[in-house]
Amino acid sequence: MIQLAICDDESTERNRVKDALSSYFREHPDISAEIHEFSSAFDFLDALDNNALFDIVFLDIYMPGINGIEAAKTLRARTDTSKIIFLTSSTDHALDAFSVNAVHYLVKPFSHSAFNEALNRAFDAFKNSSKKLAITGEMGAVSFVSIDDIIYIESIGRKRYVYTQKKEFVEVKRTLLHFSEELEELAPGQFISPYRGYIINLDEVRTIEPNKIIMENGKQIITKTGDYRKLKSLLFNYSFVKYGGVNESLKNCSFDECLHLSVSRRLHVHHL
């Protein structure tokens, strides 16, 4: 059963989310969920202190005392598995929101379709987190790595080094090409080869510069200067497809500005 949390200081807003959830679950009878309500970030954090675990969290940003952004940072310090959907009356905190890897940013009052899109993204994120890549080590031991945890893969000599958010794995059997083909099948467009000997996860890109890519863990991967525009387009297009949906704050941005926002924890990117 899915564990859902709604944290908003206004009871009318919590009721609006509950009504939207009821409608969603009527349309998806195969999904069962338990809903937990919190009227403040303090109550929500108290529940975390008591070892409560939530699969999806609806967090209002503007709350007295501790706001939703700070509550999300505390949540992220404890777990990276909860899917966060922010609720807010403004887009002012969009970059802050996605710095904690939120799956969506709902602006009040939200529509039925916008709410369903947000929840669909949360469930899609769960599906992705269950996709695993098998790594065969030097002694024949096999490790299974969530593809979303992979930052990049590097080929050195006869070995492939898989760098994740938690540790490093060494693959001794498969080639980089085999990895590339398998990752493309598991997550189309998410992994690319920006330069010979590397595969990177576009969700883990921090910055693209004319002659290098900087990953979220600080790794710098040298690229060809002539590939700069192509690599930017690949990231932009990937973000557009995966995180599509018009975001009012991006309607008038230039390509580079929208790209910057997309890198800032994968905002909805639109070049309009």
Coordinates of C-alpha atoms in Angstrom, one line a residue:
M1 CA 0.0 0.0 0.0
I2 CA 1.3 3.4 -1.0
Q3 CA 1.9 5.8 2.0
L4 CA 0.9 9.4 1.1
A5 CA 1.6 12.5 3.2
I6 CA -0.1 15.9 2.8
C7 CA 1.5 18.7 4.7
D8 CA -0.3 22.1 4.4
D9 CA -1.2 24.5 7.1
E10 CA -4.6 25.2 5.5
S11 CA -7.3 22.6 6.0
T12 CA -9.1 23.7 2.8
E13 CA -6.0 23.0 0.8
R14 CA -5.5 19.6 2.4
N15 CA -9.1 18.7 1.6
R16 CA -8.6 19.8 -2.0
V17 CA -5.6 17.4 -2.3
K18 CA -7.6 14.6 -0.7
D19 CA -10.5 15.2 -3.1
A20 CA -8.1 15.1 -6.1
L21 CA -6.5 11.9 -4.7
S22 CA -9.9 10.3 -4.4
S23 CA -10.7 11.2 -8.0
Y24 CA -7.3 9.8 -9.1
F25 CA -7.8 6.5 -7.3
R26 CA -11.3 6.1 -8.7
E27 CA -9.6 6.3 -12.2
H28 CA -6.8 3.9 -11.0
P29 CA -8.6 1.2 -8.9
D30 CA -5.5 -1.0 -8.9
I31 CA -3.7 1.5 -6.6
S32 CA -4.3 1.5 -2.9
A33 CA -3.0 4.2 -0.6
E34 CA -3.1 5.4 3.0
I35 CA -3.2 9.1 3.5
H36 CA -1.6 11.0 6.4
E37 CA -2.4 14.6 7.1
F38 CA -0.1 17.2 8.7
S39 CA -1.1 20.8 9.4
S40 CA 2.5 22.0 9.9
A41 CA 6.1 21.1 8.9
F42 CA 6.8 20.5 12.7
D43 CA 4.2 17.7 12.8
F44 CA 5.5 16.2 9.6
L45 CA 9.1 16.2 10.9
D46 CA 7.9 14.7 14.2
A47 CA 6.5 11.8 12.2
L48 CA 9.8 11.4 10.5
D49 CA 11.5 11.4 13.9
N50 CA 9.2 8.5 14.8
N51 CA 10.4 6.5 11.8
A52 CA 7.4 7.2 9.6
L53 CA 8.0 6.4 5.9
F54 CA 6.2 8.1 3.1
D55 CA 6.3 7.1 -0.6
I56 CA 4.8 10.4 -1.9
V57 CA 4.7 13.7 0.0
F58 CA 2.6 16.7 -0.9
L59 CA 4.4 19.7 0.7
D60 CA 3.1 23.3 0.8
I61 CA 6.0 25.7 0.5
Y62 CA 4.6 28.7 2.4
M63 CA 4.0 27.5 6.0
P64 CA 4.7 29.3 9.3
G65 CA 7.8 28.3 11.3
I66 CA 9.5 25.8 9.0
N67 CA 8.6 26.1 5.3
G68 CA 8.2 23.3 2.8
I69 CA 11.7 23.7 1.3
E70 CA 13.4 23.3 4.7
A71 CA 11.1 20.3 5.5
A72 CA 12.0 18.7 2.2
K73 CA 15.8 19.2 2.9
T74 CA 15.3 17.4 6.2
L75 CA 13.4 14.6 4.5
R76 CA 16.1 14.3 1.8
A77 CA 18.8 14.0 4.5
R78 CA 17.0 10.9 5.8
T79 CA 15.9 9.3 2.6
D80 CA 16.1 9.8 -1.2
T81 CA 13.2 7.5 -2.0
S82 CA 10.3 9.7 -1.1
K83 CA 8.7 11.4 -4.1
I84 CA 8.1 15.1 -3.3
I85 CA 5.3 17.2 -5.0
F86 CA 5.4 20.8 -3.9
L87 CA 2.2 22.9 -3.5
T88 CA 2.5 26.6 -3.8
S89 CA 0.8 29.8 -4.9
S90 CA 4.0 31.1 -6.6
T91 CA 6.8 29.9 -8.9
D92 CA 9.3 32.0 -7.0
H93 CA 10.9 28.9 -5.3
A94 CA 11.0 26.7 -8.3
L95 CA 14.8 26.3 -8.3
D96 CA 14.9 25.7 -4.5
A97 CA 12.2 23.1 -4.9
F98 CA 14.0 21.1 -7.5
S99 CA 17.3 21.3 -5.6
V100 CA 15.8 18.6 -3.4
N101 CA 14.9 16.5 -6.4
A102 CA 11.1 17.0 -6.4
V103 CA 9.1 15.3 -9.1
H104 CA 6.7 18.1 -9.6
Y105 CA 5.8 21.7 -8.6
L106 CA 2.0 22.3 -8.5
V107 CA 0.8 25.9 -8.5
K108 CA -2.4 26.6 -6.7
P109 CA -5.2 26.4 -7.7
F110 CA -4.2 23.3 -9.7
S111 CA -6.4 21.7 -12.3
H112 CA -7.5 18.1 -12.4
S113 CA -5.1 17.3 -15.3
A114 CA -2.2 19.1 -13.6
F115 CA -2.7 17.1 -10.4
N116 CA -3.0 13.8 -12.3
E117 CA 0.2 14.6 -14.2
A118 CA 2.0 15.3 -11.0
L119 CA 0.9 12.0 -9.5
N120 CA 1.7 10.1 -12.7
R121 CA 5.2 11.4 -12.5
A122 CA 5.6 10.3 -8.9
F123 CA 4.5 6.8 -9.9
D124 CA 6.7 6.8 -13.0
A125 CA 9.6 7.7 -10.7
F126 CA 8.9 4.6 -8.6
K127 CA 9.0 2.4 -11.7
N128 CA 12.3 3.9 -12.7
S129 CA 13.8 3.3 -9.3
S130 CA 13.0 -0.4 -9.7
K131 CA 15.0 -0.7 -12.9
K132 CA 18.3 -2.4 -12.2
L133 CA 21.6 -2.9 -14.0
A134 CA 23.5 -6.1 -13.3
I135 CA 27.2 -5.5 -12.6
T136 CA 29.6 -8.5 -12.8
G137 CA 32.7 -8.0 -10.6
E138 CA 36.2 -9.5 -10.8
M139 CA 35.4 -12.5 -8.6
G140 CA 32.1 -13.2 -10.5
A141 CA 29.9 -11.6 -7.9
V142 CA 26.9 -9.8 -9.4
S143 CA 25.6 -6.5 -8.0
F144 CA 22.3 -4.9 -9.0
V145 CA 22.3 -1.1 -9.3
S146 CA 19.3 1.1 -9.7
I147 CA 19.8 3.0 -13.0
D148 CA 18.7 6.2 -11.4
D149 CA 21.6 5.9 -8.9
I150 CA 24.2 5.8 -11.8
I151 CA 26.1 9.1 -12.3
Y152 CA 28.4 7.9 -15.1
I153 CA 30.3 4.9 -16.4
E154 CA 33.9 5.1 -17.5
S155 CA 35.9 2.6 -19.5
I156 CA 39.5 2.1 -18.6
G157 CA 41.4 -0.7 -20.2
R158 CA 39.5 -4.0 -19.9
K159 CA 37.3 -2.7 -17.1
R160 CA 34.2 -0.5 -16.8
Y161 CA 33.8 1.6 -13.7
V162 CA 30.2 2.4 -12.7
Y163 CA 30.0 5.4 -10.4
T164 CA 26.8 5.7 -8.4
Q165 CA 25.5 8.1 -5.8
K166 CA 26.7 5.7 -3.1
K167 CA 29.7 3.7 -4.3
E168 CA 31.8 2.5 -7.3
F169 CA 31.4 -0.8 -9.0
V170 CA 33.8 -2.6 -11.4
E171 CA 32.4 -4.5 -14.4
V172 CA 34.8 -7.0 -16.1
K173 CA 32.7 -8.7 -18.7
R174 CA 30.5 -6.3 -20.7
T175 CA 31.7 -3.5 -23.0
L176 CA 30.7 0.1 -22.8
L177 CA 28.6 -0.6 -26.0
H178 CA 26.7 -3.3 -24.2
F179 CA 26.0 -1.0 -21.3
S180 CA 24.8 1.7 -23.7
E181 CA 22.4 -0.6 -25.4
E182 CA 21.0 -2.0 -22.2
L183 CA 20.5 1.5 -20.6
E184 CA 18.8 2.8 -23.7
E185 CA 16.4 -0.1 -23.5
L186 CA 15.7 0.5 -19.8
A187 CA 15.5 4.3 -20.0
P188 CA 15.4 5.7 -23.5
G189 CA 17.3 9.0 -23.9
Q190 CA 18.5 9.2 -20.2
F191 CA 22.1 7.9 -20.9
I192 CA 24.4 9.2 -23.6
S193 CA 28.0 8.9 -24.5
P194 CA 29.4 12.5 -24.7
Y195 CA 33.0 11.4 -25.4
R196 CA 34.9 8.2 -26.1
G197 CA 35.0 6.0 -23.0
Y198 CA 32.1 7.5 -21.1
I199 CA 28.4 7.1 -20.6
I200 CA 26.6 9.7 -18.5
N201 CA 23.2 10.0 -16.8
L202 CA 21.6 13.2 -18.0
D203 CA 19.7 13.4 -14.7
E204 CA 23.1 13.8 -13.0
V205 CA 24.5 16.7 -15.2
R206 CA 25.2 19.9 -13.3
T207 CA 26.6 22.0 -16.1
I208 CA 27.5 21.8 -19.8
E209 CA 30.4 24.0 -20.9
P210 CA 32.0 24.4 -24.3
N211 CA 34.7 21.8 -23.7
K212 CA 33.4 19.8 -20.7
I213 CA 30.5 18.4 -18.8
I214 CA 30.4 18.7 -15.0
M215 CA 28.4 16.0 -13.2
E216 CA 26.6 16.4 -9.9
N217 CA 29.4 14.7 -8.0
G218 CA 31.9 17.2 -9.4
K219 CA 33.4 14.9 -12.0
Q220 CA 34.5 16.8 -15.2
I221 CA 34.3 15.0 -18.5
I222 CA 36.2 16.5 -21.4
T223 CA 34.2 16.9 -24.6
K224 CA 34.9 18.2 -28.1
T225 CA 34.2 21.9 -28.5
G226 CA 32.2 21.2 -31.7
D227 CA 29.8 19.0 -29.7
Y228 CA 28.7 21.7 -27.3
R229 CA 25.5 22.6 -29.0
K230 CA 24.6 19.0 -29.7
L231 CA 25.1 18.0 -26.1
K232 CA 23.0 20.9 -24.9
S233 CA 20.3 19.9 -27.3
L234 CA 20.3 16.3 -26.1
L235 CA 19.9 17.5 -22.4
F236 CA 17.2 20.0 -23.4
N237 CA 15.2 17.5 -25.4
Y238 CA 15.5 14.8 -22.8
S239 CA 14.2 17.2 -20.1
F240 CA 11.4 18.4 -22.4
V241 CA 10.2 14.8 -23.0
K242 CA 10.6 13.6 -19.4
Y243 CA 9.5 16.7 -17.6
G244 CA 7.2 18.3 -20.1
G245 CA 4.3 20.5 -19.2
V246 CA 4.1 24.2 -19.6
N247 CA 5.7 26.1 -16.7
E248 CA 4.7 29.8 -16.7
S249 CA 8.1 30.9 -15.3
L250 CA 9.8 29.4 -18.5
K251 CA 7.6 30.8 -21.2
N252 CA 9.9 33.6 -22.1
C253 CA 13.3 32.1 -21.4
S254 CA 16.1 31.8 -23.9
F255 CA 17.5 28.4 -24.9
D256 CA 20.4 28.8 -22.5
E257 CA 18.3 30.1 -19.7
C258 CA 15.8 27.2 -20.0
L259 CA 18.7 24.7 -20.2
H260 CA 20.1 26.2 -16.9
L261 CA 16.7 25.7 -15.3
S262 CA 16.5 22.1 -16.6
V263 CA 19.9 21.3 -15.1
S264 CA 18.7 22.8 -11.8
R265 CA 17.2 19.5 -10.8
R266 CA 15.2 18.9 -13.9
L267 CA 12.5 21.7 -14.1
H268 CA 9.9 21.4 -16.8
V269 CA 11.8 22.8 -19.8
H270 CA 10.0 24.6 -22.7
H271 CA 11.6 26.6 -25.4
L272 CA 8.6 28.7 -26.5

